[in-house]
Amino acid sequence: QVQLVESGGGLVQTGGSLRLSCAASGRTFSSYAMGWFRQAPGKEREFVVAISRSGGSTVYADSVKGRFTISRDSAKNTVYLQMNSLKPEDTAVYYCAADRFSGLFSGSDHYIPDYWGQGTQVTVSS
C-alpha cells in the first residue's frame, strides 16, 4: 500500500510559479513510476506528466511542455512538479499518481494508476 500526500498548491497570478510536492509513504518508492494529473471544474481529468522509476525518463502533455518540470527524490520519497509561466487554463486540482507499470507513460487521460493522492488546488488568476 502506498499513500500519497500532495502539497504546494495555491493562488498565483498569470506568469507566476508554483512547486507541488507529493510525499509517498512506504519503502518501495523507487518501484513506482510517478505522475501528475489535473482536473478543472466541469472538465475531464487530464494527464500532465510522468516520470520513470529511475527518474531517467519523462513524458509531458503538450499543454505543459517547456513550462512544467517533474523530478523525484528517492531519499525523500517525494516527487515534485515545478510549474512556471502559469496560465489561467492551468487552474485545476492536481493529483499525484503512483503506478507499478509503465501505463503512465501512455500519456492517456483515462489511464487509472495504482494509487492517487487527495489532490491540491492550483488557481491561476488572470
PDB file of C-alpha atoms in Angstrom:
ATOM      1  CA  GLN A   1       0.000   0.000   0.000  1.00  0.00           C
ATOM      2  CA  VAL A   2       1.219   3.473  -0.903  1.00  0.00           C
ATOM      3  CA  GLN A   3      -0.159   6.712   0.430  1.00  0.00           C
ATOM      4  CA  LEU A   4       0.432   9.924  -1.485  1.00  0.00           C
ATOM      5  CA  VAL A   5       0.118  13.371   0.061  1.00  0.00           C
ATOM      6  CA  GLU A   6       0.303  16.443  -2.155  1.00  0.00           C
ATOM      7  CA  SER A   7       1.181  19.943  -1.056  1.00  0.00           C
ATOM      8  CA  GLY A   8       2.221  23.244  -2.547  1.00  0.00           C
ATOM      9  CA  GLY A   9      -0.930  24.335  -4.302  1.00  0.00           C
ATOM     10  CA  GLY A  10      -2.296  27.837  -4.004  1.00  0.00           C
ATOM     11  CA  LEU A  11      -3.255  31.022  -5.767  1.00  0.00           C
ATOM     12  CA  VAL A  12      -0.823  32.639  -8.175  1.00  0.00           C
ATOM     13  CA  GLN A  13      -1.017  35.295 -10.869  1.00  0.00           C
ATOM     14  CA  THR A  14      -0.585  34.602 -14.556  1.00  0.00           C
ATOM     15  CA  GLY A  15       3.074  34.109 -15.339  1.00  0.00           C
ATOM     16  CA  GLY A  16       3.900  33.035 -11.806  1.00  0.00           C
ATOM     17  CA  SER A  17       5.333  29.792 -10.486  1.00  0.00           C
ATOM     18  CA  LEU A  18       4.444  27.089  -8.006  1.00  0.00           C
ATOM     19  CA  ARG A  19       6.109  23.880  -6.931  1.00  0.00           C
ATOM     20  CA  LEU A  20       3.948  20.947  -5.998  1.00  0.00           C
ATOM     21  CA  SER A  21       5.234  18.137  -3.834  1.00  0.00           C
ATOM     22  CA  CYS A  22       3.961  14.607  -3.440  1.00  0.00           C
ATOM     23  CA  ALA A  23       5.262  12.643  -0.493  1.00  0.00           C
ATOM     24  CA  ALA A  24       4.905   8.882  -0.717  1.00  0.00           C
ATOM     25  CA  SER A  25       4.748   6.534   2.228  1.00  0.00           C
ATOM     26  CA  GLY A  26       6.433   3.163   2.313  1.00  0.00           C
ATOM     27  CA  ARG A  27       9.842   1.836   1.400  1.00  0.00           C
ATOM     28  CA  THR A  28       9.074   0.978  -2.213  1.00  0.00           C
ATOM     29  CA  PHE A  29       9.018   4.455  -3.699  1.00  0.00           C
ATOM     30  CA  SER A  30      11.639   3.514  -6.273  1.00  0.00           C
ATOM     31  CA  SER A  31       9.376   0.707  -7.507  1.00  0.00           C
ATOM     32  CA  TYR A  32       6.785   3.129  -8.815  1.00  0.00           C
ATOM     33  CA  ALA A  33       6.571   5.346 -11.796  1.00  0.00           C
ATOM     34  CA  MET A  34       5.079   8.645 -10.670  1.00  0.00           C
ATOM     35  CA  GLY A  35       2.950  11.205 -12.363  1.00  0.00           C
ATOM     36  CA  TRP A  36       0.537  14.097 -12.122  1.00  0.00           C
ATOM     37  CA  PHE A  37      -2.956  14.528 -13.459  1.00  0.00           C
ATOM     38  CA  ARG A  38      -5.259  17.505 -13.146  1.00  0.00           C
ATOM     39  CA  GLN A  39      -8.950  18.182 -13.304  1.00  0.00           C
ATOM     40  CA  ALA A  40     -10.539  21.548 -13.847  1.00  0.00           C
ATOM     41  CA  PRO A  41     -14.151  22.271 -12.856  1.00  0.00           C
ATOM     42  CA  GLY A  42     -16.560  20.834 -15.397  1.00  0.00           C
ATOM     43  CA  LYS A  43     -13.797  19.127 -17.332  1.00  0.00           C
ATOM     44  CA  GLU A  44     -12.453  15.620 -17.533  1.00  0.00           C
ATOM     45  CA  ARG A  45      -9.268  14.573 -15.833  1.00  0.00           C
ATOM     46  CA  GLU A  46      -6.165  15.372 -17.867  1.00  0.00           C
ATOM     47  CA  PHE A  47      -2.747  13.726 -17.887  1.00  0.00           C
ATOM     48  CA  VAL A  48       0.028  16.200 -17.122  1.00  0.00           C
ATOM     49  CA  VAL A  49       3.349  14.412 -16.749  1.00  0.00           C
ATOM     50  CA  ALA A  50       5.017  11.146 -15.738  1.00  0.00           C
ATOM     51  CA  ILE A  51       8.481  10.146 -14.560  1.00  0.00           C
ATOM     52  CA  SER A  52      10.034   6.708 -14.587  1.00  0.00           C
ATOM     53  CA  ARG A  53      11.174   4.752 -11.544  1.00  0.00           C
ATOM     54  CA  SER A  54      14.749   5.837 -12.041  1.00  0.00           C
ATOM     55  CA  GLY A  55      13.873   9.382 -12.940  1.00  0.00           C
ATOM     56  CA  GLY A  56      15.651   8.970 -16.235  1.00  0.00           C
ATOM     57  CA  SER A  57      12.580   9.200 -18.451  1.00  0.00           C
ATOM     58  CA  THR A  58       9.751  11.679 -18.512  1.00  0.00           C
ATOM     59  CA  VAL A  59       6.742  12.393 -20.678  1.00  0.00           C
ATOM     60  CA  TYR A  60       4.778  15.625 -20.717  1.00  0.00           C
ATOM     61  CA  ALA A  61       1.432  16.679 -22.048  1.00  0.00           C
ATOM     62  CA  ASP A  62       1.822  19.126 -24.922  1.00  0.00           C
ATOM     63  CA  SER A  63      -0.038  21.771 -22.946  1.00  0.00           C
ATOM     64  CA  VAL A  64       2.691  21.959 -20.295  1.00  0.00           C
ATOM     65  CA  LYS A  65       5.876  21.186 -22.241  1.00  0.00           C
ATOM     66  CA  GLY A  66       8.562  23.761 -21.652  1.00  0.00           C
ATOM     67  CA  ARG A  67       6.763  25.186 -18.615  1.00  0.00           C
ATOM     68  CA  PHE A  68       6.472  22.295 -16.151  1.00  0.00           C
ATOM     69  CA  THR A  69       9.255  20.056 -14.861  1.00  0.00           C
ATOM     70  CA  ILE A  70       8.862  16.847 -12.921  1.00  0.00           C
ATOM     71  CA  SER A  71      11.564  15.422 -10.685  1.00  0.00           C
ATOM     72  CA  ARG A  72      11.867  12.855  -7.934  1.00  0.00           C
ATOM     73  CA  ASP A  73      13.998  12.487  -4.834  1.00  0.00           C
ATOM     74  CA  SER A  74      14.260   8.868  -3.726  1.00  0.00           C
ATOM     75  CA  ALA A  75      15.932   9.819  -0.454  1.00  0.00           C
ATOM     76  CA  LYS A  76      12.834  11.814   0.473  1.00  0.00           C
ATOM     77  CA  ASN A  77      10.261   9.585  -1.221  1.00  0.00           C
ATOM     78  CA  THR A  78       8.982  12.694  -2.922  1.00  0.00           C
ATOM     79  CA  VAL A  79       8.118  13.749  -6.430  1.00  0.00           C
ATOM     80  CA  TYR A  80       7.989  17.409  -7.413  1.00  0.00           C
ATOM     81  CA  LEU A  81       6.239  19.371 -10.107  1.00  0.00           C
ATOM     82  CA  GLN A  82       7.791  22.734 -10.834  1.00  0.00           C
ATOM     83  CA  MET A  83       5.274  24.862 -12.698  1.00  0.00           C
ATOM     84  CA  ASN A  84       6.455  28.052 -14.384  1.00  0.00           C
ATOM     85  CA  SER A  85       4.775  30.580 -16.659  1.00  0.00           C
ATOM     86  CA  LEU A  86       1.416  29.581 -15.274  1.00  0.00           C
ATOM     87  CA  LYS A  87      -1.719  30.381 -17.235  1.00  0.00           C
ATOM     88  CA  PRO A  88      -5.360  30.625 -16.155  1.00  0.00           C
ATOM     89  CA  GLU A  89      -6.044  27.398 -18.050  1.00  0.00           C
ATOM     90  CA  ASP A  90      -3.687  25.604 -15.653  1.00  0.00           C
ATOM     91  CA  THR A  91      -6.243  26.142 -12.900  1.00  0.00           C
ATOM     92  CA  ALA A  92      -7.280  22.727 -11.607  1.00  0.00           C
ATOM     93  CA  VAL A  93      -6.974  20.243  -8.809  1.00  0.00           C
ATOM     94  CA  TYR A  94      -3.677  18.460  -9.282  1.00  0.00           C
ATOM     95  CA  TYR A  95      -3.422  14.796  -8.340  1.00  0.00           C
ATOM     96  CA  CYS A  96      -0.281  12.802  -7.746  1.00  0.00           C
ATOM     97  CA  ALA A  97      -0.248   9.237  -9.037  1.00  0.00           C
ATOM     98  CA  ALA A  98       1.903   6.167  -8.500  1.00  0.00           C
ATOM     99  CA  ASP A  99       1.988   3.127 -10.731  1.00  0.00           C
ATOM    100  CA  ARG A 100       3.925  -0.130 -10.758  1.00  0.00           C
ATOM    101  CA  PHE A 101       3.836  -0.408 -14.504  1.00  0.00           C
ATOM    102  CA  SER A 102       4.526   1.798 -17.487  1.00  0.00           C
ATOM    103  CA  GLY A 103       0.956   2.774 -18.194  1.00  0.00           C
ATOM    104  CA  LEU A 104       1.500   6.331 -17.011  1.00  0.00           C
ATOM    105  CA  PHE A 105       3.830   6.798 -19.974  1.00  0.00           C
ATOM    106  CA  SER A 106       0.966   6.272 -22.363  1.00  0.00           C
ATOM    107  CA  GLY A 107       0.015   9.840 -21.600  1.00  0.00           C
ATOM    108  CA  SER A 108      -3.602   8.758 -21.579  1.00  0.00           C
ATOM    109  CA  ASP A 109      -6.070  10.895 -19.698  1.00  0.00           C
ATOM    110  CA  HIS A 110      -8.036   7.750 -18.962  1.00  0.00           C
ATOM    111  CA  TYR A 111      -5.277   5.606 -17.511  1.00  0.00           C
ATOM    112  CA  ILE A 112      -6.005   4.563 -13.939  1.00  0.00           C
ATOM    113  CA  PRO A 113      -2.839   4.291 -11.847  1.00  0.00           C
ATOM    114  CA  ASP A 114      -2.475   2.085  -8.814  1.00  0.00           C
ATOM    115  CA  TYR A 115      -2.590   4.947  -6.316  1.00  0.00           C
ATOM    116  CA  TRP A 116      -3.864   8.511  -6.161  1.00  0.00           C
ATOM    117  CA  GLY A 117      -3.275  11.375  -3.801  1.00  0.00           C
ATOM    118  CA  GLN A 118      -6.077  13.522  -2.434  1.00  0.00           C
ATOM    119  CA  GLY A 119      -5.299  16.448  -4.714  1.00  0.00           C
ATOM    120  CA  THR A 120      -4.133  20.016  -4.259  1.00  0.00           C
ATOM    121  CA  GLN A 121      -5.813  23.082  -5.732  1.00  0.00           C
ATOM    122  CA  VAL A 122      -3.917  25.344  -8.108  1.00  0.00           C
ATOM    123  CA  THR A 123      -5.593  28.584  -9.099  1.00  0.00           C
ATOM    124  CA  VAL A 124      -4.057  30.977 -11.618  1.00  0.00           C
ATOM    125  CA  SER A 125      -5.642  34.407 -11.737  1.00  0.00           C
ATOM    126  CA  SER A 126      -5.697  36.479 -14.897  1.00  0.00           C
TER     127      SER A 126
END
